[in-house]
PDB file of N, CA and C in Angstrom:
ATOM      1  N   UNK V  26      17.303   6.710  17.991  1.00 85.00           N
ATOM      2  CA  UNK V  26      17.875   5.480  17.496  1.00 85.00           C
ATOM      3  C   UNK V  26      18.669   5.746  16.218  1.00 85.00           C
ATOM      4  N   UNK V  27      18.147   6.586  15.352  1.00 84.00           N
ATOM      5  CA  UNK V  27      18.855   6.866  14.104  1.00 84.00           C
ATOM      6  C   UNK V  27      20.187   7.567  14.359  1.00 84.00           C
ATOM      7  N   UNK V  28      20.268   8.351  15.398  1.00 82.00           N
ATOM      8  CA  UNK V  28      21.513   9.081  15.670  1.00 82.00           C
ATOM      9  C   UNK V  28      22.649   8.158  16.082  1.00 82.00           C
ATOM     10  N   UNK V  29      22.350   6.959  16.520  1.00 85.00           N
ATOM     11  CA  UNK V  29      23.400   6.022  16.907  1.00 85.00           C
ATOM     12  C   UNK V  29      24.290   5.648  15.729  1.00 85.00           C
ATOM     13  N   UNK V  30      23.764   5.765  14.521  1.00 86.00           N
ATOM     14  CA  UNK V  30      24.509   5.377  13.323  1.00 86.00           C
ATOM     15  C   UNK V  30      24.930   6.594  12.511  1.00 86.00           C
ATOM     16  N   UNK V  31      24.871   7.773  13.089  1.00 90.00           N
ATOM     17  CA  UNK V  31      25.218   9.001  12.379  1.00 90.00           C
ATOM     18  C   UNK V  31      26.661   9.380  12.697  1.00 90.00           C
ATOM     19  N   UNK V  32      27.490   9.391  11.685  1.00 92.00           N
ATOM     20  CA  UNK V  32      28.903   9.725  11.865  1.00 92.00           C
ATOM     21  C   UNK V  32      29.098  11.159  12.345  1.00 92.00           C
ATOM     22  N   UNK V  33      28.110  12.018  12.117  1.00 94.00           N
ATOM     23  CA  UNK V  33      28.213  13.422  12.512  1.00 94.00           C
ATOM     24  C   UNK V  33      27.459  13.729  13.807  1.00 94.00           C
ATOM     25  N   UNK V  34      27.104  12.715  14.556  1.00 91.00           N
ATOM     26  CA  UNK V  34      26.286  12.918  15.756  1.00 91.00           C
ATOM     27  C   UNK V  34      26.909  13.909  16.738  1.00 91.00           C
ATOM     28  N   UNK V  35      28.202  13.924  16.864  1.00 93.00           N
ATOM     29  CA  UNK V  35      28.861  14.800  17.827  1.00 93.00           C
ATOM     30  C   UNK V  35      29.180  16.184  17.255  1.00 93.00           C
ATOM     31  N   UNK V  36      29.034  16.350  15.956  1.00 95.00           N
ATOM     32  CA  UNK V  36      29.336  17.638  15.308  1.00 95.00           C
ATOM     33  C   UNK V  36      28.100  18.527  15.392  1.00 95.00           C
ATOM     34  N   UNK V  37      28.193  19.611  16.136  1.00 96.00           N
ATOM     35  CA  UNK V  37      27.056  20.508  16.335  1.00 96.00           C
ATOM     36  C   UNK V  37      27.178  21.804  15.531  1.00 96.00           C
ATOM     37  N   UNK V  38      28.000  21.787  14.489  1.00 97.00           N
ATOM     38  CA  UNK V  38      28.124  22.976  13.646  1.00 97.00           C
ATOM     39  C   UNK V  38      26.833  23.172  12.848  1.00 97.00           C
ATOM     40  N   UNK V  39      26.618  24.373  12.380  1.00 98.00           N
ATOM     41  CA  UNK V  39      25.402  24.678  11.617  1.00 98.00           C
ATOM     42  C   UNK V  39      25.290  23.803  10.371  1.00 98.00           C
ATOM     43  N   UNK V  40      26.385  23.667   9.637  1.00 97.00           N
ATOM     44  CA  UNK V  40      26.348  22.846   8.416  1.00 97.00           C
ATOM     45  C   UNK V  40      26.046  21.384   8.728  1.00 97.00           C
ATOM     46  N   UNK V  41      26.672  20.852   9.763  1.00 96.00           N
ATOM     47  CA  UNK V  41      26.421  19.453  10.136  1.00 96.00           C
ATOM     48  C   UNK V  41      24.981  19.269  10.592  1.00 96.00           C
ATOM     49  N   UNK V  42      24.452  20.224  11.344  1.00 96.00           N
ATOM     50  CA  UNK V  42      23.065  20.122  11.802  1.00 96.00           C
ATOM     51  C   UNK V  42      22.087  20.162  10.637  1.00 96.00           C
ATOM     52  N   UNK V  43      22.379  20.938   9.620  1.00 97.00           N
ATOM     53  CA  UNK V  43      21.511  20.959   8.430  1.00 97.00           C
ATOM     54  C   UNK V  43      21.550  19.622   7.697  1.00 97.00           C
ATOM     55  N   UNK V  44      22.749  19.065   7.557  1.00 96.00           N
ATOM     56  CA  UNK V  44      22.854  17.761   6.896  1.00 96.00           C
ATOM     57  C   UNK V  44      22.118  16.687   7.710  1.00 96.00           C
ATOM     58  N   UNK V  45      22.277  16.726   9.022  1.00 95.00           N
ATOM     59  CA  UNK V  45      21.602  15.739   9.879  1.00 95.00           C
ATOM     60  C   UNK V  45      20.087  15.891   9.800  1.00 95.00           C
ATOM     61  N   UNK V  46      19.607  17.120   9.768  1.00 94.00           N
ATOM     62  CA  UNK V  46      18.158  17.355   9.668  1.00 94.00           C
ATOM     63  C   UNK V  46      17.601  16.797   8.368  1.00 94.00           C
ATOM     64  N   UNK V  47      18.314  17.023   7.271  1.00 92.00           N
ATOM     65  CA  UNK V  47      17.852  16.502   5.973  1.00 92.00           C
ATOM     66  C   UNK V  47      17.825  14.978   5.987  1.00 92.00           C
ATOM     67  N   UNK V  48      18.861  14.362   6.550  1.00 92.00           N
ATOM     68  CA  UNK V  48      18.885  12.895   6.625  1.00 92.00           C
ATOM     69  C   UNK V  48      17.753  12.365   7.502  1.00 92.00           C
ATOM     70  N   UNK V  49      17.529  12.999   8.644  1.00 92.00           N
ATOM     71  CA  UNK V  49      16.463  12.537   9.542  1.00 92.00           C
ATOM     72  C   UNK V  49      15.080  12.670   8.905  1.00 92.00           C
ATOM     73  N   UNK V  50      14.865  13.769   8.172  1.00 92.00           N
ATOM     74  CA  UNK V  50      13.575  13.933   7.483  1.00 92.00           C
ATOM     75  C   UNK V  50      13.371  12.817   6.470  1.00 92.00           C
ATOM     76  N   UNK V  51      14.393  12.517   5.692  1.00 91.00           N
ATOM     77  CA  UNK V  51      14.283  11.461   4.683  1.00 91.00           C
ATOM     78  C   UNK V  51      14.091  10.096   5.328  1.00 91.00           C
ATOM     79  N   UNK V  52      14.861   9.828   6.373  1.00 93.00           N
ATOM     80  CA  UNK V  52      14.748   8.524   7.038  1.00 93.00           C
ATOM     81  C   UNK V  52      13.391   8.345   7.701  1.00 93.00           C
ATOM     82  N   UNK V  53      12.884   9.390   8.328  1.00 95.00           N
ATOM     83  CA  UNK V  53      11.581   9.304   8.994  1.00 95.00           C
ATOM     84  C   UNK V  53      10.471   9.061   7.978  1.00 95.00           C
ATOM     85  N   UNK V  54      10.524   9.764   6.867  1.00 95.00           N
ATOM     86  CA  UNK V  54       9.512   9.561   5.818  1.00 95.00           C
ATOM     87  C   UNK V  54       9.563   8.128   5.296  1.00 95.00           C
ATOM     88  N   UNK V  55      10.756   7.602   5.099  1.00 95.00           N
ATOM     89  CA  UNK V  55      10.906   6.230   4.613  1.00 95.00           C
ATOM     90  C   UNK V  55      10.358   5.226   5.626  1.00 95.00           C
ATOM     91  N   UNK V  56      10.641   5.436   6.890  1.00 96.00           N
ATOM     92  CA  UNK V  56      10.130   4.537   7.933  1.00 96.00           C
ATOM     93  C   UNK V  56       8.604   4.552   7.956  1.00 96.00           C
ATOM     94  N   UNK V  57       8.022   5.740   7.914  1.00 97.00           N
ATOM     95  CA  UNK V  57       6.558   5.869   7.985  1.00 97.00           C
ATOM     96  C   UNK V  57       5.889   5.213   6.777  1.00 97.00           C
ATOM     97  N   UNK V  58       6.348   5.532   5.578  1.00 97.00           N
ATOM     98  CA  UNK V  58       5.680   5.001   4.384  1.00 97.00           C
ATOM     99  C   UNK V  58       5.913   3.497   4.235  1.00 97.00           C
ATOM    100  N   UNK V  59       7.118   3.036   4.546  1.00 97.00           N
ATOM    101  CA  UNK V  59       7.401   1.598   4.440  1.00 97.00           C
ATOM    102  C   UNK V  59       6.576   0.809   5.444  1.00 97.00           C
ATOM    103  N   UNK V  60       6.507   1.293   6.680  1.00 97.00           N
ATOM    104  CA  UNK V  60       5.719   0.601   7.699  1.00 97.00           C
ATOM    105  C   UNK V  60       4.244   0.531   7.293  1.00 97.00           C
ATOM    106  N   UNK V  61       3.707   1.630   6.801  1.00 98.00           N
ATOM    107  CA  UNK V  61       2.301   1.659   6.389  1.00 98.00           C
ATOM    108  C   UNK V  61       2.026   0.645   5.285  1.00 98.00           C
ATOM    109  N   UNK V  62       2.900   0.601   4.285  1.00 98.00           N
ATOM    110  CA  UNK V  62       2.684  -0.337   3.178  1.00 98.00           C
ATOM    111  C   UNK V  62       2.824  -1.786   3.655  1.00 98.00           C
ATOM    112  N   UNK V  63       3.845  -2.054   4.453  1.00 98.00           N
ATOM    113  CA  UNK V  63       4.068  -3.433   4.920  1.00 98.00           C
ATOM    114  C   UNK V  63       2.933  -3.924   5.807  1.00 98.00           C
ATOM    115  N   UNK V  64       2.418  -3.055   6.672  1.00 98.00           N
ATOM    116  CA  UNK V  64       1.343  -3.501   7.562  1.00 98.00           C
ATOM    117  C   UNK V  64       0.035  -3.725   6.816  1.00 98.00           C
ATOM    118  N   UNK V  65      -0.047  -3.214   5.583  1.00 97.00           N
ATOM    119  CA  UNK V  65      -1.221  -3.448   4.749  1.00 97.00           C
ATOM    120  C   UNK V  65      -0.958  -4.488   3.661  1.00 97.00           C
ATOM    121  N   UNK V  66       0.133  -5.245   3.814  1.00 97.00           N
ATOM    122  CA  UNK V  66       0.431  -6.341   2.899  1.00 97.00           C
ATOM    123  C   UNK V  66       0.922  -5.902   1.535  1.00 97.00           C
ATOM    124  N   UNK V  67       1.425  -4.689   1.413  1.00 97.00           N
ATOM    125  CA  UNK V  67       1.919  -4.183   0.129  1.00 97.00           C
ATOM    126  C   UNK V  67       3.440  -4.151   0.152  1.00 97.00           C
ATOM    127  N   UNK V  68       4.030  -4.146  -1.027  1.00 97.00           N
ATOM    128  CA  UNK V  68       5.489  -4.075  -1.099  1.00 97.00           C
ATOM    129  C   UNK V  68       5.951  -2.626  -0.928  1.00 97.00           C
ATOM    130  N   UNK V  69       7.177  -2.484  -0.465  1.00 97.00           N
ATOM    131  CA  UNK V  69       7.768  -1.159  -0.270  1.00 97.00           C
ATOM    132  C   UNK V  69       8.080  -0.553  -1.639  1.00 97.00           C
ATOM    133  N   UNK V  70       7.749   0.718  -1.795  1.00 97.00           N
ATOM    134  CA  UNK V  70       8.024   1.435  -3.039  1.00 97.00           C
ATOM    135  C   UNK V  70       9.304   2.251  -2.849  1.00 97.00           C
ATOM    136  N   UNK V  71      10.327   1.995  -3.682  1.00 96.00           N
ATOM    137  CA  UNK V  71      11.545   2.800  -3.556  1.00 96.00           C
ATOM    138  C   UNK V  71      11.284   4.241  -3.971  1.00 96.00           C
ATOM    139  N   UNK V  72      11.963   5.169  -3.332  1.00 95.00           N
ATOM    140  CA  UNK V  72      11.792   6.582  -3.645  1.00 95.00           C
ATOM    141  C   UNK V  72      12.266   6.930  -5.043  1.00 95.00           C
ATOM    142  N   UNK V  73      11.762   8.042  -5.545  1.00 95.00           N
ATOM    143  CA  UNK V  73      12.150   8.561  -6.852  1.00 95.00           C
ATOM    144  C   UNK V  73      12.871   9.883  -6.633  1.00 95.00           C
ATOM    145  N   UNK V  74      14.182   9.927  -6.871  1.00 94.00           N
ATOM    146  CA  UNK V  74      14.942  11.147  -6.594  1.00 94.00           C
ATOM    147  C   UNK V  74      14.531  12.350  -7.437  1.00 94.00           C
ATOM    148  N   UNK V  75      13.759  12.131  -8.487  1.00 95.00           N
ATOM    149  CA  UNK V  75      13.333  13.257  -9.326  1.00 95.00           C
ATOM    150  C   UNK V  75      12.133  13.991  -8.724  1.00 95.00           C
ATOM    151  N   UNK V  76      11.512  13.422  -7.678  1.00 95.00           N
ATOM    152  CA  UNK V  76      10.341  14.036  -7.053  1.00 95.00           C
ATOM    153  C   UNK V  76      10.750  14.898  -5.868  1.00 95.00           C
ATOM    154  N   UNK V  77       9.902  15.865  -5.543  1.00 94.00           N
ATOM    155  CA  UNK V  77      10.128  16.686  -4.350  1.00 94.00           C
ATOM    156  C   UNK V  77       9.912  15.831  -3.101  1.00 94.00           C
ATOM    157  N   UNK V  78      10.263  16.380  -1.954  1.00 94.00           N
ATOM    158  CA  UNK V  78      10.100  15.641  -0.703  1.00 94.00           C
ATOM    159  C   UNK V  78       8.644  15.222  -0.506  1.00 94.00           C
ATOM    160  N   UNK V  79       7.712  16.169  -0.647  1.00 95.00           N
ATOM    161  CA  UNK V  79       6.292  15.876  -0.426  1.00 95.00           C
ATOM    162  C   UNK V  79       5.755  14.904  -1.473  1.00 95.00           C
ATOM    163  N   UNK V  80       6.118  15.119  -2.732  1.00 96.00           N
ATOM    164  CA  UNK V  80       5.647  14.231  -3.800  1.00 96.00           C
ATOM    165  C   UNK V  80       6.195  12.825  -3.603  1.00 96.00           C
ATOM    166  N   UNK V  81       7.440  12.726  -3.193  1.00 96.00           N
ATOM    167  CA  UNK V  81       8.050  11.425  -2.948  1.00 96.00           C
ATOM    168  C   UNK V  81       7.381  10.716  -1.785  1.00 96.00           C
ATOM    169  N   UNK V  82       7.011  11.461  -0.740  1.00 96.00           N
ATOM    170  CA  UNK V  82       6.297  10.875   0.387  1.00 96.00           C
ATOM    171  C   UNK V  82       4.989  10.252  -0.097  1.00 96.00           C
ATOM    172  N   UNK V  83       4.218  11.008  -0.870  1.00 96.00           N
ATOM    173  CA  UNK V  83       2.943  10.489  -1.382  1.00 96.00           C
ATOM    174  C   UNK V  83       3.153   9.293  -2.302  1.00 96.00           C
ATOM    175  N   UNK V  84       4.180   9.375  -3.141  1.00 97.00           N
ATOM    176  CA  UNK V  84       4.465   8.280  -4.069  1.00 97.00           C
ATOM    177  C   UNK V  84       4.827   6.997  -3.315  1.00 97.00           C
ATOM    178  N   UNK V  85       5.735   7.099  -2.334  1.00 97.00           N
ATOM    179  CA  UNK V  85       6.130   5.909  -1.608  1.00 97.00           C
ATOM    180  C   UNK V  85       5.029   5.385  -0.688  1.00 97.00           C
ATOM    181  N   UNK V  86       4.103   6.253  -0.337  1.00 97.00           N
ATOM    182  CA  UNK V  86       2.969   5.836   0.497  1.00 97.00           C
ATOM    183  C   UNK V  86       1.905   5.130  -0.326  1.00 97.00           C
ATOM    184  N   UNK V  87       1.568   5.713  -1.470  1.00 97.00           N
ATOM    185  CA  UNK V  87       0.457   5.187  -2.272  1.00 97.00           C
ATOM    186  C   UNK V  87       0.876   4.318  -3.455  1.00 97.00           C
ATOM    187  N   UNK V  88       2.102   4.506  -3.927  1.00 96.00           N
ATOM    188  CA  UNK V  88       2.551   3.783  -5.133  1.00 96.00           C
ATOM    189  C   UNK V  88       2.171   4.490  -6.403  1.00 96.00           C
ATOM    190  N   UNK V  89       1.528   5.651  -6.283  1.00 96.00           N
ATOM    191  CA  UNK V  89       1.116   6.442  -7.445  1.00 96.00           C
ATOM    192  C   UNK V  89       1.806   7.798  -7.404  1.00 96.00           C
ATOM    193  N   UNK V  90       2.411   8.177  -8.530  1.00 95.00           N
ATOM    194  CA  UNK V  90       3.053   9.477  -8.580  1.00 95.00           C
ATOM    195  C   UNK V  90       1.981  10.571  -8.608  1.00 95.00           C
ATOM    196  N   UNK V  91       2.119  11.564  -7.738  1.00 92.00           N
ATOM    197  CA  UNK V  91       1.131  12.641  -7.726  1.00 92.00           C
ATOM    198  C   UNK V  91       1.212  13.485  -8.988  1.00 92.00           C
ATOM    199  N   UNK V  92       0.085  14.020  -9.383  1.00 87.00           N
ATOM    200  CA  UNK V  92       0.043  14.886 -10.550  1.00 87.00           C
ATOM    201  C   UNK V  92       0.599  16.249 -10.185  1.00 87.00           C
ATOM    202  N   UNK V  93       1.285  16.864 -11.126  1.00 68.00           N
ATOM    203  CA  UNK V  93       1.841  18.204 -10.876  1.00 68.00           C
ATOM    204  C   UNK V  93       0.955  19.288 -11.404  1.00 68.00           C
TER     205      UNK V  93
END
């Protein structure tokens, strides 16, 4: 479903595939964490670009920034 809105969907070059993979990872994490929070009656937590992928996943899931 996400690929329907991807301007690079038809581009199968290595660089385009890497960009698409990064976007899909970010979008999937956002869908999972947002759905979990909403189904538990909590508000969606916007991501923090200063955090790593894993730390941001935990932050948007729990609302608490993980300790480093």
